Amino acid sequence: MSFLLSGMPWHKGEEKMHQLTRTEDQENPSSPYLVPGSAQMLQRAPLLALGTIDETGRPWATVWGGETPLVQPVAQSIIGIRTTVESRFDPVVDLLYGGKDDGEVVKEQGAGRMVAALSINLEKRRRLKLYGRMVAGSLARIGPETDQDSASPVGEVQLVVKIEQSLYNCPKYLNCKRIYPVLPEPTLISDSRILPQQALELIAKADTLFVSSCDRDKDMDTNIRGGSPGFVRVQSNADSGTVLVWPEYSGNNLYQTLGNLQTSPKAGLVFPDFDTGDVLYVTGDTEVLVGKDAAAVLPRSNIAVKLFLTGARFVQKGLPFRGEGLERSPYNPSVRFLASEKYLPETQKSGDNSVMAKLIKKEKLTPTIHRYRFSISDPLAAGPWKPGQYVALSFQDELDMGYSHMRDDDPRSLNDDYLRTFTVSSRPGEGIHGEEFEITVRKVGNVTRYLSTQSERSGLEVPLRGFGGELRVQQSSGGMIAFVAGGIGITPLLAQLQDLDISRLRLFWSLHVSDLGLVYDTFQHHASLPKSCILYLSGQIADIRQEDLPKKEIIFNSGVGIEQRRVQANDLTSVDAEVWYLCTGVGLRKEILGWLAGKTVHYEDFNY
């Protein structure tokens, strides 16, 4: 099997968004196939948001699920979907199967209907975007007939899709929920563009929605939007038209949804009520607001989207699942109210600053990497954390200068909420007090550059939004533990080394020679690690700084393996390990996933 490693091109709408937001050039991380190693994710994810286009070019979105496996790979870049759905009022079911609900196979002709999906596990905060073309499918009624209609409102769908693009996304605004199946009992409450009160109440409580968009007839995208309850605002709901507005929070700067809205300004949204099973489907025309235009409508927003409804359906008990709320994302900003709304509560002005992290120690490991120790003002309120997790810290009060910050001399500040996650590199309570934690960070952007200028004497205190994520290395009764780290990607492993049998660990660590100070520090704290590690060094040995030469000699004589080249496929494929752990940059990770096809690969995506 061969894999394409070069990035896909951006389309004109995405390029326009990059220009509007002054986003630096970057490779499109989407893969033109089903990414290797995705089978486990697809089979375990209990939800699938799905979008397609109606005959007038409007996107519609739905969300299916409840039981697993919901989706399974059936051939190279081909997936099969099989699940129970509400078959009477779901607009995507209508469009895919054209009213045929007797089990007859519907086969697509030519290229096939565009379908975009998001396989998502909210409990684990993992998601995988998919785009492709429908090959075939069927819808069969199940359950008893009803008095209201001769057809049962419940059906089983099967759908085969040829995948043309896929992309793992970060967990940044995913609100954690445990999903379980429930048979739909649908009642259509309204199909008016003027939303009924129940639909307005659903929007007011919603912390999650799914949105589908397209780049004309060439490409399509379905993704999630999450936030604090009520993050979507209703600007109007009258005969003159219904308009919804939501903020676009800072993310990975790909702008794939917003790029689609530049070329095809239409979107379909689905609002699921995880408590009651009610569901609101809407579609309409969009307007993307950037900069002052966004702030004028939704204060404190650098980007916002308006949706002018052209179609809607509110269905009571229409979902085939329910969701138990567990915890909300620590990234969620407070609700941003419309400028037209009558009040702006205090929470509009600032986030929850009840738990603070104070910088109490700083150590320089390399010219660009520092270790910072923080103390927590209220450990009980912050909650416990485990090795392998990240901490979310807000630097907004330190760095956000308001709208004047969006200027040519500081373009990166556009759409930046200054909320950052850092892997906790210390073990809870080991060598430091229980209310303290450490992060090991490379200086790469606005926040980390600012942090590098601070010291324990500066009195820096920042809000701690919470701990989350989990790249927990598991060791079974036998077998090898394989971990691939790229540079600073060693940090998730550092806090876990005390729990591991180092003799069973195989660490493949790729880094530049300028980072040997980090290697030296790691080996000083974990003396047995060198014999389980191979370093893949880029850069010239002759370029090592004079003050680092003694460290280099200690490292080279520690028993560690040294390769002065990039890590290659046969370095990994020759290792007898079924389970692998990765913490690398996007480019190297894509290569490794191809090399390790068929293996179980765990990784945390820190591309927030």
PDB file of N, CA, C and O in Angstrom, residues 387 427 430 472 475 490 492-502 505 507 522 525-526 528-529:
ATOM      1  N   PRO A 387      -0.747  11.864  35.031  1.00  0.00           N
ATOM      2  CA  PRO A 387       0.342  11.934  34.054  1.00  0.00           C
ATOM      3  C   PRO A 387      -0.182  11.708  32.634  1.00  0.00           C
ATOM      4  O   PRO A 387      -1.051  10.869  32.403  1.00  0.00           O
ATOM      5  N   ARG A 427       5.331  14.694  37.474  1.00  0.00           N
ATOM      6  CA  ARG A 427       4.448  13.680  38.059  1.00  0.00           C
ATOM      7  C   ARG A 427       3.801  14.276  39.312  1.00  0.00           C
ATOM      8  O   ARG A 427       4.470  14.937  40.102  1.00  0.00           O
ATOM      9  N   GLU A 430       5.551  14.415  42.963  1.00  0.00           N
ATOM     10  CA  GLU A 430       6.861  13.757  43.009  1.00  0.00           C
ATOM     11  C   GLU A 430       7.975  14.783  42.809  1.00  0.00           C
ATOM     12  O   GLU A 430       8.131  15.347  41.731  1.00  0.00           O
ATOM     13  N   ARG A 472      -2.140   8.295  27.807  1.00  0.00           N
ATOM     14  CA  ARG A 472      -1.681   7.441  28.898  1.00  0.00           C
ATOM     15  C   ARG A 472      -1.055   6.183  28.331  1.00  0.00           C
ATOM     16  O   ARG A 472      -1.698   5.422  27.625  1.00  0.00           O
ATOM     17  N   GLN A 475       0.991  -0.444  29.859  1.00  0.00           N
ATOM     18  CA  GLN A 475       1.885  -1.586  29.695  1.00  0.00           C
ATOM     19  C   GLN A 475       1.143  -2.842  30.171  1.00  0.00           C
ATOM     20  O   GLN A 475       0.719  -2.952  31.307  1.00  0.00           O
ATOM     21  N   ILE A 490       8.453  14.786  23.723  1.00  0.00           N
ATOM     22  CA  ILE A 490       8.801  13.849  24.794  1.00  0.00           C
ATOM     23  C   ILE A 490       7.979  14.118  26.057  1.00  0.00           C
ATOM     24  O   ILE A 490       7.866  13.270  26.944  1.00  0.00           O
ATOM     25  N   PRO A 492       4.781  14.255  27.133  1.00  0.00           N
ATOM     26  CA  PRO A 492       3.763  13.374  27.705  1.00  0.00           C
ATOM     27  C   PRO A 492       4.345  12.136  28.382  1.00  0.00           C
ATOM     28  O   PRO A 492       3.729  11.564  29.285  1.00  0.00           O
ATOM     29  N   LEU A 493       5.535  11.730  27.934  1.00  0.00           N
ATOM     30  CA  LEU A 493       6.163  10.534  28.503  1.00  0.00           C
ATOM     31  C   LEU A 493       6.867  10.827  29.824  1.00  0.00           C
ATOM     32  O   LEU A 493       6.956   9.958  30.698  1.00  0.00           O
ATOM     33  N   LEU A 494       7.357  12.059  29.995  1.00  0.00           N
ATOM     34  CA  LEU A 494       8.210  12.368  31.141  1.00  0.00           C
ATOM     35  C   LEU A 494       7.528  12.074  32.475  1.00  0.00           C
ATOM     36  O   LEU A 494       8.139  11.519  33.387  1.00  0.00           O
ATOM     37  N   ALA A 495       6.249  12.459  32.591  1.00  0.00           N
ATOM     38  CA  ALA A 495       5.553  12.269  33.863  1.00  0.00           C
ATOM     39  C   ALA A 495       5.163  10.820  34.105  1.00  0.00           C
ATOM     40  O   ALA A 495       4.719  10.471  35.208  1.00  0.00           O
ATOM     41  N   GLN A 496       5.326   9.958  33.085  1.00  0.00           N
ATOM     42  CA  GLN A 496       4.878   8.571  33.205  1.00  0.00           C
ATOM     43  C   GLN A 496       6.013   7.567  33.352  1.00  0.00           C
ATOM     44  O   GLN A 496       5.767   6.380  33.590  1.00  0.00           O
ATOM     45  N   LEU A 497       7.258   8.021  33.196  1.00  0.00           N
ATOM     46  CA  LEU A 497       8.383   7.086  33.177  1.00  0.00           C
ATOM     47  C   LEU A 497       8.496   6.283  34.477  1.00  0.00           C
ATOM     48  O   LEU A 497       8.890   5.118  34.456  1.00  0.00           O
ATOM     49  N   GLN A 498       8.143   6.899  35.614  1.00  0.00           N
ATOM     50  CA  GLN A 498       8.241   6.195  36.889  1.00  0.00           C
ATOM     51  C   GLN A 498       7.304   4.995  36.959  1.00  0.00           C
ATOM     52  O   GLN A 498       7.541   4.059  37.718  1.00  0.00           O
ATOM     53  N   ASP A 499       6.244   5.006  36.168  1.00  0.00           N
ATOM     54  CA  ASP A 499       5.258   3.920  36.181  1.00  0.00           C
ATOM     55  C   ASP A 499       5.611   2.792  35.219  1.00  0.00           C
ATOM     56  O   ASP A 499       4.950   1.756  35.223  1.00  0.00           O
ATOM     57  N   LEU A 500       6.608   3.009  34.376  1.00  0.00           N
ATOM     58  CA  LEU A 500       6.873   2.068  33.290  1.00  0.00           C
ATOM     59  C   LEU A 500       8.087   1.198  33.582  1.00  0.00           C
ATOM     60  O   LEU A 500       9.020   1.603  34.278  1.00  0.00           O
ATOM     61  N   ASP A 501       8.052   0.012  33.008  1.00  0.00           N
ATOM     62  CA  ASP A 501       9.214  -0.873  33.008  1.00  0.00           C
ATOM     63  C   ASP A 501      10.112  -0.414  31.858  1.00  0.00           C
ATOM     64  O   ASP A 501       9.848  -0.717  30.687  1.00  0.00           O
ATOM     65  N   ILE A 502      11.141   0.358  32.187  1.00  0.00           N
ATOM     66  CA  ILE A 502      11.976   0.984  31.166  1.00  0.00           C
ATOM     67  C   ILE A 502      12.641  -0.066  30.269  1.00  0.00           C
ATOM     68  O   ILE A 502      12.910   0.195  29.094  1.00  0.00           O
ATOM     69  N   LEU A 505      10.637  -0.506  27.274  1.00  0.00           N
ATOM     70  CA  LEU A 505      10.363   0.697  26.489  1.00  0.00           C
ATOM     71  C   LEU A 505      11.340   0.822  25.325  1.00  0.00           C
ATOM     72  O   LEU A 505      12.535   0.586  25.478  1.00  0.00           O
ATOM     73  N   LEU A 507      12.152   3.924  22.908  1.00  0.00           N
ATOM     74  CA  LEU A 507      11.893   5.330  22.639  1.00  0.00           C
ATOM     75  C   LEU A 507      12.662   5.769  21.406  1.00  0.00           C
ATOM     76  O   LEU A 507      13.889   5.668  21.357  1.00  0.00           O
ATOM     77  N   THR A 522      16.701  15.260  30.595  1.00  0.00           N
ATOM     78  CA  THR A 522      15.857  14.062  30.720  1.00  0.00           C
ATOM     79  C   THR A 522      16.655  12.878  31.234  1.00  0.00           C
ATOM     80  O   THR A 522      16.213  12.142  32.124  1.00  0.00           O
ATOM     81  N   HIS A 525      17.471  12.987  34.936  1.00  0.00           N
ATOM     82  CA  HIS A 525      16.348  12.627  35.807  1.00  0.00           C
ATOM     83  C   HIS A 525      15.967  11.158  35.685  1.00  0.00           C
ATOM     84  O   HIS A 525      15.341  10.606  36.597  1.00  0.00           O
ATOM     85  N   HIS A 526      16.335  10.522  34.579  1.00  0.00           N
ATOM     86  CA  HIS A 526      15.953   9.121  34.337  1.00  0.00           C
ATOM     87  C   HIS A 526      17.185   8.383  33.801  1.00  0.00           C
ATOM     88  O   HIS A 526      17.350   8.198  32.596  1.00  0.00           O
ATOM     89  N   SER A 528      18.201   5.364  33.677  1.00  0.00           N
ATOM     90  CA  SER A 528      18.112   4.102  32.933  1.00  0.00           C
ATOM     91  C   SER A 528      17.534   4.276  31.537  1.00  0.00           C
ATOM     92  O   SER A 528      17.494   3.317  30.760  1.00  0.00           O
ATOM     93  N   LEU A 529      17.074   5.467  31.203  1.00  0.00           N
ATOM     94  CA  LEU A 529      16.395   5.676  29.919  1.00  0.00           C
ATOM     95  C   LEU A 529      17.316   5.561  28.700  1.00  0.00           C
ATOM     96  O   LEU A 529      16.871   5.042  27.664  1.00  0.00           O
TER      97      LEU A 529
END
